[in-house]
mmCIF file of C-alpha atoms in Angstrom:
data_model
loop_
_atom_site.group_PDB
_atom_site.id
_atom_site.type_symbol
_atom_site.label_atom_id
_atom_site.label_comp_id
_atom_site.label_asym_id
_atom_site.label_seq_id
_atom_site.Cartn_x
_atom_site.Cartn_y
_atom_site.Cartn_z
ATOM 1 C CA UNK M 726 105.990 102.454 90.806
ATOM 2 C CA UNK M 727 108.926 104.259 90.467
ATOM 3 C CA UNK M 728 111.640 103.931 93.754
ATOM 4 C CA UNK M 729 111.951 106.791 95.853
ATOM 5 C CA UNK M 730 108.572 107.845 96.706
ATOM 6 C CA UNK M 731 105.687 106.753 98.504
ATOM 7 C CA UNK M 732 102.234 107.984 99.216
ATOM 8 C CA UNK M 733 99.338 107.533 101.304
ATOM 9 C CA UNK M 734 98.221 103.478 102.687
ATOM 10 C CA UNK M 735 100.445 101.858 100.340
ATOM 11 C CA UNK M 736 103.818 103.580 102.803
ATOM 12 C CA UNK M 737 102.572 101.169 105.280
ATOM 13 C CA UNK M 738 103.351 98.082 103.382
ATOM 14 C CA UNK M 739 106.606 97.466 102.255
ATOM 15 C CA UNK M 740 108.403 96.030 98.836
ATOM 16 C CA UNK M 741 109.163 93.079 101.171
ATOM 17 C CA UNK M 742 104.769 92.611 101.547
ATOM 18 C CA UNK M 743 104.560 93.171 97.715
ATOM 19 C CA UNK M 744 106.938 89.521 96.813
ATOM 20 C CA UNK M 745 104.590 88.006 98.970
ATOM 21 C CA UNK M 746 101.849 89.437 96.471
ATOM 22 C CA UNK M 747 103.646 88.154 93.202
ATOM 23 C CA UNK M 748 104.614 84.940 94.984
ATOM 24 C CA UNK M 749 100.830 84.188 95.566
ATOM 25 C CA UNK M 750 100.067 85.009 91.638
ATOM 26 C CA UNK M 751 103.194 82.590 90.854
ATOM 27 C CA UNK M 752 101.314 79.799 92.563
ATOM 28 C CA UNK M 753 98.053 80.638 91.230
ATOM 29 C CA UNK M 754 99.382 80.651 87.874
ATOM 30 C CA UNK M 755 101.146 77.884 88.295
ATOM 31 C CA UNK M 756 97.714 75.819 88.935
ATOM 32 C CA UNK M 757 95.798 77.275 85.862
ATOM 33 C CA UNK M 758 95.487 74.106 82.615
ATOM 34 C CA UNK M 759 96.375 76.980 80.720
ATOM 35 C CA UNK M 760 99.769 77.853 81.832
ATOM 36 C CA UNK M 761 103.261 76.145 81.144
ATOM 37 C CA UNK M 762 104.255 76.089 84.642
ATOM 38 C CA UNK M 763 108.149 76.059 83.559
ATOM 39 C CA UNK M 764 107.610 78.699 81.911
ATOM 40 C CA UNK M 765 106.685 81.525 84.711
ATOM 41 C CA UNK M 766 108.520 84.378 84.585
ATOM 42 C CA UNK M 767 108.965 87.741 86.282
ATOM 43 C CA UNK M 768 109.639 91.193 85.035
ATOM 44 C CA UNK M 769 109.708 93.827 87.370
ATOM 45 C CA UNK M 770 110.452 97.924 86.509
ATOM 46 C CA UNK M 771 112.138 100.229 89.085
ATOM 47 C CA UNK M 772 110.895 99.071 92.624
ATOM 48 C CA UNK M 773 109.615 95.947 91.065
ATOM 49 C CA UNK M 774 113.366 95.272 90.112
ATOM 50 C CA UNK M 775 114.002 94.783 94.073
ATOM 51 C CA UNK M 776 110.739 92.660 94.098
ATOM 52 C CA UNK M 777 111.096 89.842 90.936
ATOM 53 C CA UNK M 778 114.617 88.986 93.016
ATOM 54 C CA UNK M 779 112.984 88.190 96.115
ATOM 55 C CA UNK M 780 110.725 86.213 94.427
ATOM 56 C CA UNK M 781 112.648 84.370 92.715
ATOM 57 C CA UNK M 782 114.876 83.818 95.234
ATOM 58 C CA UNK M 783 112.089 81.616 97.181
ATOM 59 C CA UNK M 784 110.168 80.667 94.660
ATOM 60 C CA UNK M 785 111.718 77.228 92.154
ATOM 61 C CA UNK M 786 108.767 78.016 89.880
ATOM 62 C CA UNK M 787 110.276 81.209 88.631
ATOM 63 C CA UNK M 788 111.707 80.031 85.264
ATOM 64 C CA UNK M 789 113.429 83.626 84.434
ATOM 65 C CA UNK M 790 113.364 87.168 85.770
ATOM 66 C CA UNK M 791 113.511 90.191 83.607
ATOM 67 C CA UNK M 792 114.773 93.395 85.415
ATOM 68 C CA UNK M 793 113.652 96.936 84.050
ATOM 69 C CA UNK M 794 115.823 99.730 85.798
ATOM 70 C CA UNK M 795 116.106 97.804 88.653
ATOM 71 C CA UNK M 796 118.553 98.814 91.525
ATOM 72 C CA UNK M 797 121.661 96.982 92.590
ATOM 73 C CA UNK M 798 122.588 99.145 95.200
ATOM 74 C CA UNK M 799 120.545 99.670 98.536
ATOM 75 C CA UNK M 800 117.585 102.581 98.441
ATOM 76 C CA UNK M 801 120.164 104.933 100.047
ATOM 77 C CA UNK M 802 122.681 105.094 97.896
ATOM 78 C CA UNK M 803 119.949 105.156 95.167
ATOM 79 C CA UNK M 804 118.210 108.279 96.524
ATOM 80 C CA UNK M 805 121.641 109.685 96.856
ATOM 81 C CA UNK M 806 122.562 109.453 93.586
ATOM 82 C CA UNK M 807 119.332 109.867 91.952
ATOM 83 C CA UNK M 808 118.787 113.500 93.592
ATOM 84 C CA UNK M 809 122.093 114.315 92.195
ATOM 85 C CA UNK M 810 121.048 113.181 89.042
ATOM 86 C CA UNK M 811 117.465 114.961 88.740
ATOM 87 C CA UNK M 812 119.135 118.598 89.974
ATOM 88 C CA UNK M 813 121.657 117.936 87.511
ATOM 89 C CA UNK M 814 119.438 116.998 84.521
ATOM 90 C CA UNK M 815 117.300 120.647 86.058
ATOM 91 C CA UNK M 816 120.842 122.318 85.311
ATOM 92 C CA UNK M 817 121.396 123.393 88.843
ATOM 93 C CA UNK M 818 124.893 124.177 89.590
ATOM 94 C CA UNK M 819 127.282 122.122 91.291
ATOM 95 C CA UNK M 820 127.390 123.878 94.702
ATOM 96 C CA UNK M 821 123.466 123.531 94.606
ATOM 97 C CA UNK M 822 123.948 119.901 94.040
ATOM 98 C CA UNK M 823 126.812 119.442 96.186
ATOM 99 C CA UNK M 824 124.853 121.069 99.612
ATOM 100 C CA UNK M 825 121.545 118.820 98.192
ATOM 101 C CA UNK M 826 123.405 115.687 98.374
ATOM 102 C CA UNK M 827 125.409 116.238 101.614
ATOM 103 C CA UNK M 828 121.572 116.962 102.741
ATOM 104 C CA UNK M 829 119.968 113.579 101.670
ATOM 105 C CA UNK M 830 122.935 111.572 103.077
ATOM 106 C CA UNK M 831 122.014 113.079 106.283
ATOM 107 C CA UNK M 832 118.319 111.982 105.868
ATOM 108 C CA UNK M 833 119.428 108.801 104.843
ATOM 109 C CA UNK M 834 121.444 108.370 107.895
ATOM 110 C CA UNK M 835 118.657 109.647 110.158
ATOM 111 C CA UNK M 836 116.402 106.857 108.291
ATOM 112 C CA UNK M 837 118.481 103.857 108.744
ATOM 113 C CA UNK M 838 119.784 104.548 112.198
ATOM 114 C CA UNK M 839 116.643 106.354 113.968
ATOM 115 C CA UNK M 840 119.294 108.916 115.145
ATOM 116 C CA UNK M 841 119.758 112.961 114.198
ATOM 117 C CA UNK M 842 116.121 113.414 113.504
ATOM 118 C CA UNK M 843 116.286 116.998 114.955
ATOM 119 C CA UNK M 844 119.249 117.817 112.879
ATOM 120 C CA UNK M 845 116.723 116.787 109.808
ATOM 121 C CA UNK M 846 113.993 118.521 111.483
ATOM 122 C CA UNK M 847 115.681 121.550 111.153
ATOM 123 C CA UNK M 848 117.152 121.150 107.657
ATOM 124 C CA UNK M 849 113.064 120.590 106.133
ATOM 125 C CA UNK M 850 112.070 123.444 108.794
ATOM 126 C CA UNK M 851 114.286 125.784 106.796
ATOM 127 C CA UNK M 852 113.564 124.694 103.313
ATOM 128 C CA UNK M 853 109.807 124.414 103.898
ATOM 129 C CA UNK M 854 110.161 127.988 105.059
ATOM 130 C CA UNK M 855 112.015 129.353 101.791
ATOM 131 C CA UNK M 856 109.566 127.574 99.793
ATOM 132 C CA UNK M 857 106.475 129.450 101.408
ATOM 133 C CA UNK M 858 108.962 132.796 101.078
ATOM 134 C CA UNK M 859 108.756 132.051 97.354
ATOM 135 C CA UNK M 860 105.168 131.706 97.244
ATOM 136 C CA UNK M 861 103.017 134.698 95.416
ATOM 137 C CA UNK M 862 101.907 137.192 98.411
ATOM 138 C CA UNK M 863 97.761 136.134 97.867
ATOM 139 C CA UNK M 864 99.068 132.167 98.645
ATOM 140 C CA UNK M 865 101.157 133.279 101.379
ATOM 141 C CA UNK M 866 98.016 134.793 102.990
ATOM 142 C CA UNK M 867 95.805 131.889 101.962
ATOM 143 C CA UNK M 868 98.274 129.951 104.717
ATOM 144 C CA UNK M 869 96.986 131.373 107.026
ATOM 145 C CA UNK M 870 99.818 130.729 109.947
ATOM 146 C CA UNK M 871 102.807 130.613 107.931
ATOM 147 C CA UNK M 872 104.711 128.728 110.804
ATOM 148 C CA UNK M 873 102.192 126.360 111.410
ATOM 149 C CA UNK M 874 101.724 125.505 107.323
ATOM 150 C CA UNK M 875 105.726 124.703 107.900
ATOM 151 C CA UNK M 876 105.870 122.783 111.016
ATOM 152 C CA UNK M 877 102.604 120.678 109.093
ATOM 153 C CA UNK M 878 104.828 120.438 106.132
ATOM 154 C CA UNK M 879 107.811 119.145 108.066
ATOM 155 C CA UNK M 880 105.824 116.351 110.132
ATOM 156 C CA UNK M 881 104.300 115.348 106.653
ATOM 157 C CA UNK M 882 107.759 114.721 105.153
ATOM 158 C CA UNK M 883 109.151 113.270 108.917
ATOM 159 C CA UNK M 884 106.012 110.366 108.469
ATOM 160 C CA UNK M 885 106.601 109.725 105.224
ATOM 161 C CA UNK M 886 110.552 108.870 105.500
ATOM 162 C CA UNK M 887 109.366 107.356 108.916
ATOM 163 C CA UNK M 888 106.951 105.176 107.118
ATOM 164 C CA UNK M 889 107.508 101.573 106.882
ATOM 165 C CA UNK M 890 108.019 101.237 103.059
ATOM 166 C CA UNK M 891 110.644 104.349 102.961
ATOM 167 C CA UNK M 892 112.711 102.885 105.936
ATOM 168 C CA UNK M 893 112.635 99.712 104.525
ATOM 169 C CA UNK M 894 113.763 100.800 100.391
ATOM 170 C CA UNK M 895 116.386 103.064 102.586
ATOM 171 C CA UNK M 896 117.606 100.219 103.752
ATOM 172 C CA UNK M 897 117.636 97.210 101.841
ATOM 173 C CA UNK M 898 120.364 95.340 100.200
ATOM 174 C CA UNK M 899 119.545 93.684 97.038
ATOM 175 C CA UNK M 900 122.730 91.939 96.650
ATOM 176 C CA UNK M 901 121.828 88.985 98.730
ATOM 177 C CA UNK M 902 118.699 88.205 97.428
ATOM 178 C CA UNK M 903 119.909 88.706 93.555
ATOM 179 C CA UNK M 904 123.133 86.367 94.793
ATOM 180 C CA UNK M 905 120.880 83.790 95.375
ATOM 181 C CA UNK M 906 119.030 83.879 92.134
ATOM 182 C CA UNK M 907 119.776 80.896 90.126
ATOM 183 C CA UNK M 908 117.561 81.567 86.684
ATOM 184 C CA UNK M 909 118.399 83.740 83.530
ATOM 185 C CA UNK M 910 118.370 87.087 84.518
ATOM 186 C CA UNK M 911 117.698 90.095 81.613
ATOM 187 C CA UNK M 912 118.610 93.515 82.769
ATOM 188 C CA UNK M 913 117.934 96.613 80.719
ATOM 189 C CA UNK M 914 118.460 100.319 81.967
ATOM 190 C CA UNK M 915 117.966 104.008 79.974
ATOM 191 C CA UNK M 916 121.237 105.781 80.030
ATOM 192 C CA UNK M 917 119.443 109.028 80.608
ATOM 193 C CA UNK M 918 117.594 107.369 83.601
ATOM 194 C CA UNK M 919 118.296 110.107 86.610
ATOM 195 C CA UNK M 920 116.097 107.479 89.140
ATOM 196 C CA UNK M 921 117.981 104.609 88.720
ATOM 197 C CA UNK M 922 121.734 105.155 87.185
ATOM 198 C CA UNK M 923 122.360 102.921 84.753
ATOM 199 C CA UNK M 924 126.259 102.257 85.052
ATOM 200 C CA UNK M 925 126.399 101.833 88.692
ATOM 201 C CA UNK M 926 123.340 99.908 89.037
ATOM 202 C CA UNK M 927 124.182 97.147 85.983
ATOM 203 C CA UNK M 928 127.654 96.640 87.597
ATOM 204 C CA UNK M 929 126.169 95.784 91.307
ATOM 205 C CA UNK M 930 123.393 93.211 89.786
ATOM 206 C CA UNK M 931 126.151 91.643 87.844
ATOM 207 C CA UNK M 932 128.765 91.337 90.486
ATOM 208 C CA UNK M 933 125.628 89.742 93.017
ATOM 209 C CA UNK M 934 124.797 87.036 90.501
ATOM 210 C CA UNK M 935 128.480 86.697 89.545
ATOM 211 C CA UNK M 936 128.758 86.135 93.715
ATOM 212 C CA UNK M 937 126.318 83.425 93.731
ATOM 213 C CA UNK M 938 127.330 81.621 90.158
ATOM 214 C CA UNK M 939 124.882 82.573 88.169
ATOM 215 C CA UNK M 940 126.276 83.151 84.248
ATOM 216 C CA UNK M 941 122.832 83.211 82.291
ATOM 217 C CA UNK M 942 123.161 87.153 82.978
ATOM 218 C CA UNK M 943 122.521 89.445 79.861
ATOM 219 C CA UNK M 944 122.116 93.383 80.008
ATOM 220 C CA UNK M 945 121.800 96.479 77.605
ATOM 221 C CA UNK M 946 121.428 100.045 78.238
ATOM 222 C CA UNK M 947 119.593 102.015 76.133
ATOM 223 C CA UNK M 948 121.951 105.748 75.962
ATOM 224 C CA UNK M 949 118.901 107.864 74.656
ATOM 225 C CA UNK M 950 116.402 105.913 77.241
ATOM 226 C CA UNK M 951 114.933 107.811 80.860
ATOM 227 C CA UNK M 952 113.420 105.459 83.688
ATOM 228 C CA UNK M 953 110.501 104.776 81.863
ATOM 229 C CA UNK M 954 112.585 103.450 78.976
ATOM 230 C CA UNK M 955 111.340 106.923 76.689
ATOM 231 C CA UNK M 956 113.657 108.322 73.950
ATOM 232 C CA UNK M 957 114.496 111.472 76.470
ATOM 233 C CA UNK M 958 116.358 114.461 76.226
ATOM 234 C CA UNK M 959 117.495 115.026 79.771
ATOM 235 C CA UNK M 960 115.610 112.143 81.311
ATOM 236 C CA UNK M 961 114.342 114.561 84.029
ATOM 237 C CA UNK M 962 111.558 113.897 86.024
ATOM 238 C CA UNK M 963 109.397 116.903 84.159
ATOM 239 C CA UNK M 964 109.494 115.154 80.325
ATOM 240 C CA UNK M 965 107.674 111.716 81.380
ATOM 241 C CA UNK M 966 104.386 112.778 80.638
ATOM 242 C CA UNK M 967 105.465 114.151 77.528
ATOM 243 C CA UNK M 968 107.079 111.327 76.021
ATOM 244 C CA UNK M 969 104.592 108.390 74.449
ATOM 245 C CA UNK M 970 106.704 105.651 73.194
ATOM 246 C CA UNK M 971 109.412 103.324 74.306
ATOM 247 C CA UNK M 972 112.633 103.471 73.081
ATOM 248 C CA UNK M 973 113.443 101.302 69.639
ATOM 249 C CA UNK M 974 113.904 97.897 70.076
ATOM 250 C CA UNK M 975 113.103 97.354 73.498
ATOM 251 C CA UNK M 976 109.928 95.700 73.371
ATOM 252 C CA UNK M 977 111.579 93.487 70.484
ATOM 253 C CA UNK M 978 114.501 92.529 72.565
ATOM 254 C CA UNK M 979 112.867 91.213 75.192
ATOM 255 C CA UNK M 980 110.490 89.063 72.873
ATOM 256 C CA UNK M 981 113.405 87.314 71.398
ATOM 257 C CA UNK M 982 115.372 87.383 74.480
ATOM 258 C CA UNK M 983 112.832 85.269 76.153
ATOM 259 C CA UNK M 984 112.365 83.032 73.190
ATOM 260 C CA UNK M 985 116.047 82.320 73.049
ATOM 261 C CA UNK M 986 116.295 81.697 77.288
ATOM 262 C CA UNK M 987 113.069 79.543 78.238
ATOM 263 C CA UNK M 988 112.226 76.284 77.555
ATOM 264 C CA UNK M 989 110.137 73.550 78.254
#
């Protein structure tokens, strides 16, 4: 699952209710005859990049953790950057961007401090109401109530960045938990990746481990790569689904990475 966005019963569960998922599967795993129990690992893309660090943060059966775009920074500054990102890779100008990011901060804010919620009301009111402006005149009247279809539209997005999982990605620090983490650690981002920025992101998970003493850090980005670790042209949002391959040599470098890092 890619961070950012959440939908439907899985918002009420958060990335924090998923660890104790993979922790479970550690333990089972660690109990099968067929398993080398030293040699458990983790790999964990986008959100999952928040969750293999927890893990293996309370887990000493974790023998290495592979991160694929995973953040370094807390959800907001990663929704703050990656909106940024996605309107530039659209080629929206920079005033556009400019007014969209001042806009998400102010979500963000509202998020993690439960405060200016009618401020944000107002802001989705508006832009819910340009939308259905834009809208063909036959879907307009298929609305029925125009200003009820908004005021639905803006309680819809109000519970879903009220919801459990989005305050708690908003929120998060992964620093601590990746400080902590005492095993090899692989991290590999896309260059093109407008969900998770590659630069910023690489530099926070190496200064947490650096924090905590961990060395057995290795990383690569990929320059032609997008989140999902395609061969991309803008890495926008819209070219995932057409895009069918992963980018050379990533599959193969995480083959011999792990034959070069575990043992026993």
């Amino acid at each position: 699952r890619g961070v950012g966005g959440s939908t439907g019963d899985v918002a009420n569960v958060t990335s924090e209710d998923f660890a104790g998922d993979i922790a479970a599967a550690v333990a089972m795993l660690k109990g099968r005859p067929d398993i080398n129990p030293k040699q458990i690992g983790l790999l964990g893309h986008s959100e999952g990049g928040i969750i293999a660090p927890m893990v293996a943060d309370r887990s000493s059966d974790v023998a290495y953790v592979i991160l694929l775009a995973g953040p370094g920074l807390s959800g907001g500054q990663i929704v703050v950057q990656q909106l940024a990102d996605i309107l530039k890779a659209q080629g929206q100008p920079q005033a556009a961007i400019d007014q969209a990011v001042a806009q998400q901060k102010q979500v963000v804010e509202a998020v993690a401090t439960g405060e200016g919620w009618d401020a944000v009301k107002t802001l989705l009111r508006v832009q819910a109401q340009a939308q259905i402006a834009a809208l063909p005149a036959e879907q307009r009247t298929a609305l029925g109530d125009e200003r009820a279809a908004v005021e639905k539209t803006v309680q819809a997005q109000v519970d879903m960045m009220n919801s459990p999982w989005y305050r708690f990605f908003i929120t998060y620090d992964p620093a601590p938990a990746l400080s902590r983490v005492k095993v090899p650690v692989l991290a590999l981002f896309g260059g093109k990746d407008v969900q998770v920025a590659a630069a910023p992101n690489e530099r926070a998970i190496k200064a947490a481990l650096a924090q905590g003493g961990n060395t057995r850090f290795t990383s690569r980005i990929y320059p032609g790569a997008n989140h999902l670790f395609q061969p991309a042209t803008t890495g926008g949002v819209d070219e995932y689904a057409k895009l069918k391959v992963f980018v050379p040599g990533l599959l193969d470098d995480m083959v011999e990475w792990i034959k070069g890092t575990v043992k026993g």
